[in-house]
Amino acid sequence: MLSRIVTGDEMWVSHVTPESKQQSMEWRNTHSSVRVKAKQTLSQRKIMASVFWDRHGVLLLDFMQRRTTINAVAYGQTLRKLRRTIQNKRRGMLTEGILLLHDNARPHTAAQT
């Protein structure tokens, strides 16, 4: 039975790629002003990710587009991606049947899902 269990979860993930000192260097005249860099707020550097795994490891890591939320339609699309991933990575698992463990958030329990 354990080989048929797939667990899913959503989380906020930071995606910051800071510049190195070499990348941020620039040529300036001695009289030129210092360039001011805008600081990103924490919410601009985070993105929603859905991750699904089984006892063998991660099956799917799916990132949402910026400024979108998880709803029944988006979660249904993610589940279709998960199905294709299982077909490719875990051949024969779908024929045995899968037990999907996730919380009772509205997108997970919606009739459309």
XYZ file of N, CA and C in Angstrom:
339
model
N 0.819 -1.195 0.000
C 0.000 0.000 0.000
C 0.870 1.270 0.000
N 1.993 1.271 0.706
C 2.848 2.454 0.774
C 3.361 2.891 -0.584
N 3.537 1.975 -1.499
C 4.075 2.347 -2.810
C 3.070 3.127 -3.649
N 1.818 3.189 -3.230
C 0.786 3.884 -4.006
C 0.414 5.232 -3.421
N 1.064 5.670 -2.355
C 0.720 6.931 -1.701
C 1.538 8.072 -2.293
N 0.831 9.159 -2.666
C 1.458 10.382 -3.160
C 0.986 11.514 -2.267
N 1.913 12.326 -1.785
C 1.590 13.434 -0.896
C 1.806 14.747 -1.645
N 0.916 15.716 -1.397
C 1.020 17.010 -2.052
C 0.912 18.149 -1.066
N 1.571 19.257 -1.363
C 1.536 20.423 -0.499
C 1.880 21.665 -1.319
N 1.370 22.823 -0.884
C 1.721 24.101 -1.499
C 2.496 24.919 -0.481
N 3.430 25.713 -0.989
C 4.216 26.558 -0.097
C 4.742 27.766 -0.856
N 5.067 28.814 -0.113
C 5.708 29.984 -0.690
C 7.200 29.736 -0.712
N 7.838 30.047 -1.830
C 9.261 29.818 -1.992
C 9.919 31.120 -2.429
N 11.042 31.463 -1.818
C 11.799 32.641 -2.235
C 12.591 32.311 -3.477
N 12.684 33.248 -4.377
C 13.462 33.029 -5.593
C 14.362 34.230 -5.852
N 15.294 34.433 -4.959
C 16.203 35.559 -5.056
C 17.516 35.090 -5.670
N 17.974 35.802 -6.676
C 19.288 35.548 -7.260
C 20.087 36.829 -7.094
N 20.813 36.947 -5.983
C 21.537 38.197 -5.751
C 22.699 38.371 -6.723
N 23.009 39.614 -7.008
C 24.153 39.910 -7.870
C 25.437 39.684 -7.087
N 26.435 39.198 -7.756
C 27.748 39.108 -7.130
C 28.390 40.489 -7.182
N 29.479 40.662 -6.453
C 30.171 41.954 -6.500
C 30.649 42.248 -7.916
N 31.095 41.218 -8.606
C 31.586 41.390 -9.978
C 30.461 41.868 -10.899
N 29.244 41.294 -10.727
C 28.118 41.666 -11.580
C 27.638 43.085 -11.299
N 27.759 43.548 -10.063
C 27.222 44.864 -9.721
C 28.218 45.993 -9.935
N 29.450 45.659 -10.322
C 30.451 46.699 -10.571
C 30.116 47.471 -11.852
N 30.449 48.741 -11.859
C 30.233 49.556 -13.047
C 31.298 50.642 -13.117
N 31.590 51.071 -14.337
C 32.549 52.156 -14.533
C 31.829 53.478 -14.321
N 32.451 54.334 -13.516
C 31.858 55.650 -13.267
C 32.946 56.713 -13.302
N 32.541 57.884 -13.688
C 33.406 59.056 -13.621
C 33.508 59.469 -12.159
N 34.591 60.098 -11.762
C 34.728 60.512 -10.362
C 33.667 61.519 -9.937
N 33.078 62.232 -10.888
C 32.057 63.236 -10.568
C 30.629 62.706 -10.736
N 30.474 61.504 -11.205
C 29.119 60.968 -11.417
C 28.519 60.494 -10.092
N 27.206 60.547 -10.037
C 26.509 60.150 -8.811
C 26.436 58.624 -8.707
N 26.243 58.163 -7.505
C 26.141 56.730 -7.251
C 24.756 56.253 -7.674
N 24.708 55.154 -8.402
C 23.425 54.605 -8.844
C 22.710 53.969 -7.651
N 21.449 54.319 -7.486
C 20.652 53.773 -6.390
C 19.856 52.593 -6.928
N 19.960 51.474 -6.235
C 19.216 50.283 -6.655
C 17.935 50.176 -5.834
N 16.842 49.861 -6.505
C 15.576 49.669 -5.802
C 15.629 48.362 -5.032
N 15.131 48.390 -3.825
C 15.123 47.191 -3.007
C 13.799 46.462 -3.220
N 13.869 45.158 -3.459
C 12.640 44.386 -3.642
C 12.027 44.082 -2.287
N 10.703 44.111 -2.243
C 10.042 43.705 -1.016
C 9.973 42.183 -0.980
N 9.751 41.633 0.195
C 9.764 40.187 0.368
C 8.701 39.502 -0.490
N 7.507 40.118 -0.626
C 6.446 39.484 -1.401
C 6.772 39.415 -2.887
N 7.612 40.313 -3.384
C 7.975 40.286 -4.795
C 8.965 39.174 -5.095
N 9.613 38.663 -4.072
C 10.626 37.642 -4.268
C 10.109 36.245 -3.934
N 8.815 36.103 -3.719
C 8.254 34.804 -3.371
C 7.282 34.349 -4.455
N 7.199 33.042 -4.610
C 6.304 32.465 -5.605
C 5.704 31.191 -5.013
N 4.469 30.884 -5.383
C 3.786 29.695 -4.864
C 4.259 28.465 -5.621
N 4.585 27.420 -4.877
C 5.020 26.161 -5.481
C 4.187 25.020 -4.921
N 3.806 24.089 -5.783
C 3.139 22.853 -5.360
C 4.138 21.728 -5.563
N 4.279 20.900 -4.552
C 5.223 19.784 -4.641
C 4.490 18.486 -4.304
N 4.763 17.452 -5.078
C 4.170 16.132 -4.866
C 5.306 15.119 -4.792
N 5.222 14.204 -3.837
C 6.271 13.213 -3.677
C 5.686 11.892 -3.215
N 6.468 10.842 -3.408
C 6.133 9.527 -2.874
C 7.362 8.994 -2.144
N 7.365 7.730 -1.786
C 8.472 7.197 -0.986
C 9.786 7.127 -1.764
N 9.739 7.264 -3.071
C 10.949 7.238 -3.886
C 11.541 8.628 -4.103
N 10.792 9.689 -3.826
C 11.300 11.052 -3.992
C 10.272 11.986 -4.601
N 10.717 13.148 -5.003
C 9.843 14.183 -5.558
C 9.378 13.761 -6.949
N 8.076 13.851 -7.164
C 7.491 13.555 -8.471
C 7.324 14.817 -9.303
N 6.788 15.864 -8.679
C 6.471 17.080 -9.420
C 6.687 18.299 -8.538
N 7.342 19.300 -9.083
C 7.487 20.603 -8.450
C 6.937 21.605 -9.451
N 5.782 22.184 -9.139
C 5.069 23.046 -10.079
C 4.979 24.454 -9.506
N 5.490 25.452 -10.235
C 5.470 26.841 -9.784
C 4.301 27.576 -10.417
N 3.574 28.337 -9.609
C 2.470 29.154 -10.098
C 3.027 30.409 -10.757
N 2.263 30.971 -11.696
C 2.651 32.249 -12.280
C 2.468 33.328 -11.227
N 3.261 34.386 -11.346
C 3.134 35.495 -10.392
C 1.727 36.076 -10.415
N 1.306 36.526 -9.267
C 0.001 37.190 -9.076
C -1.181 36.271 -9.399
N -1.004 34.973 -9.265
C -2.129 34.053 -9.408
C -2.287 33.299 -8.096
N -3.465 32.737 -7.916
C -3.736 31.995 -6.684
C -4.181 30.581 -7.027
N -4.102 29.726 -6.047
C -4.574 28.353 -6.215
C -6.097 28.370 -6.134
N -6.746 27.865 -7.151
C -8.193 27.660 -7.126
C -8.457 26.274 -7.715
N -9.700 25.900 -7.827
C -10.035 24.557 -8.304
C -9.524 24.314 -9.723
N -9.609 25.315 -10.577
C -9.149 25.167 -11.960
C -7.632 24.975 -11.999
N -6.912 25.834 -11.292
C -5.445 25.737 -11.268
C -5.003 24.421 -10.640
N -5.669 23.996 -9.574
C -5.287 22.746 -8.921
C -5.587 21.551 -9.835
N -6.672 21.625 -10.596
C -6.985 20.568 -11.558
C -5.899 20.449 -12.625
N -5.395 21.589 -13.095
C -4.301 21.569 -14.079
C -3.040 20.949 -13.475
N -2.782 21.272 -12.215
C -1.617 20.698 -11.539
C -1.768 19.190 -11.389
N -2.972 18.725 -11.085
C -3.204 17.282 -10.947
C -3.032 16.560 -12.284
N -3.406 17.231 -13.390
C -3.170 16.630 -14.713
C -1.672 16.526 -15.006
N -0.907 17.553 -14.610
C 0.551 17.482 -14.758
C 1.110 16.337 -13.915
N 0.565 16.175 -12.709
C 1.014 15.098 -11.829
C 0.743 13.740 -12.465
N -0.412 13.580 -13.077
C -0.748 12.316 -13.735
C 0.255 11.992 -14.853
N 0.557 12.994 -15.694
C 1.536 12.783 -16.771
C 2.913 12.447 -16.203
N 3.283 13.108 -15.123
C 4.577 12.856 -14.496
C 4.646 11.441 -13.945
N 3.568 10.990 -13.318
C 3.541 9.622 -12.778
C 3.621 8.614 -13.917
N 2.931 8.888 -15.029
C 3.010 7.988 -16.182
C 4.440 7.863 -16.681
N 5.204 8.959 -16.624
C 6.580 8.951 -17.131
C 7.589 8.422 -16.114
N 7.424 8.776 -14.844
C 8.424 8.429 -13.839
C 8.142 7.120 -13.108
N 6.886 6.775 -12.933
C 6.517 5.597 -12.143
C 5.566 4.710 -12.952
N 6.084 4.119 -13.987
C 5.265 3.279 -14.873
C 4.559 2.181 -14.076
N 3.299 1.992 -14.363
C 2.503 0.955 -13.707
C 1.832 1.402 -12.425
N 2.220 2.538 -11.884
C 1.646 3.009 -10.623
C 0.180 3.401 -10.767
N -0.187 3.960 -11.917
C -1.573 4.387 -12.116
C -2.523 3.199 -12.202
N -2.071 2.074 -12.743
C -2.948 0.914 -12.866
C -3.265 0.306 -11.498
N -2.348 0.468 -10.537
C -2.580 -0.030 -9.183
C -3.527 0.866 -8.403
N -3.659 2.106 -8.817
C -4.453 3.092 -8.084
C -3.552 3.872 -7.150
N -3.876 5.137 -6.957
C -3.048 6.022 -6.149
C -3.889 6.629 -5.044
N -3.314 6.716 -3.868
C -3.927 7.401 -2.750
C -3.226 8.744 -2.607
N -3.939 9.842 -2.881
C -3.365 11.186 -2.837
C -3.672 11.799 -1.475
N -2.611 12.145 -0.748
C -2.771 12.776 0.559
C -2.526 14.273 0.421
N -3.530 15.070 0.771
C -3.387 16.517 0.808
C -4.367 17.054 1.836
N -4.234 18.322 2.194
C -5.112 18.885 3.219
C -6.497 19.172 2.652
N -7.354 19.751 3.469
C -8.736 19.989 3.038
C -8.971 21.436 2.611
N -7.978 22.053 1.990
C -8.142 23.413 1.464
C -9.224 23.408 0.387
N -9.880 24.531 0.192
C -11.008 24.598 -0.760
C -10.677 24.104 -2.161
N -9.527 24.483 -2.744
C -9.236 23.969 -4.096
C -9.101 22.445 -4.108
N -8.663 21.854 -3.014
C -8.475 20.405 -2.948
C -9.782 19.650 -2.803
N -10.769 20.279 -2.190
C -12.035 19.603 -1.917
C -13.180 20.062 -2.828
N -12.909 20.963 -3.749
C -13.958 21.458 -4.649
C -14.499 20.335 -5.515
N -15.762 20.416 -5.866
C -16.398 19.385 -6.695
C -15.670 19.228 -8.026
N -15.211 20.329 -8.615
C -14.523 20.282 -9.904
C -13.211 19.494 -9.787
N -12.538 19.589 -8.653
C -11.282 18.862 -8.451
C -11.566 17.377 -8.382
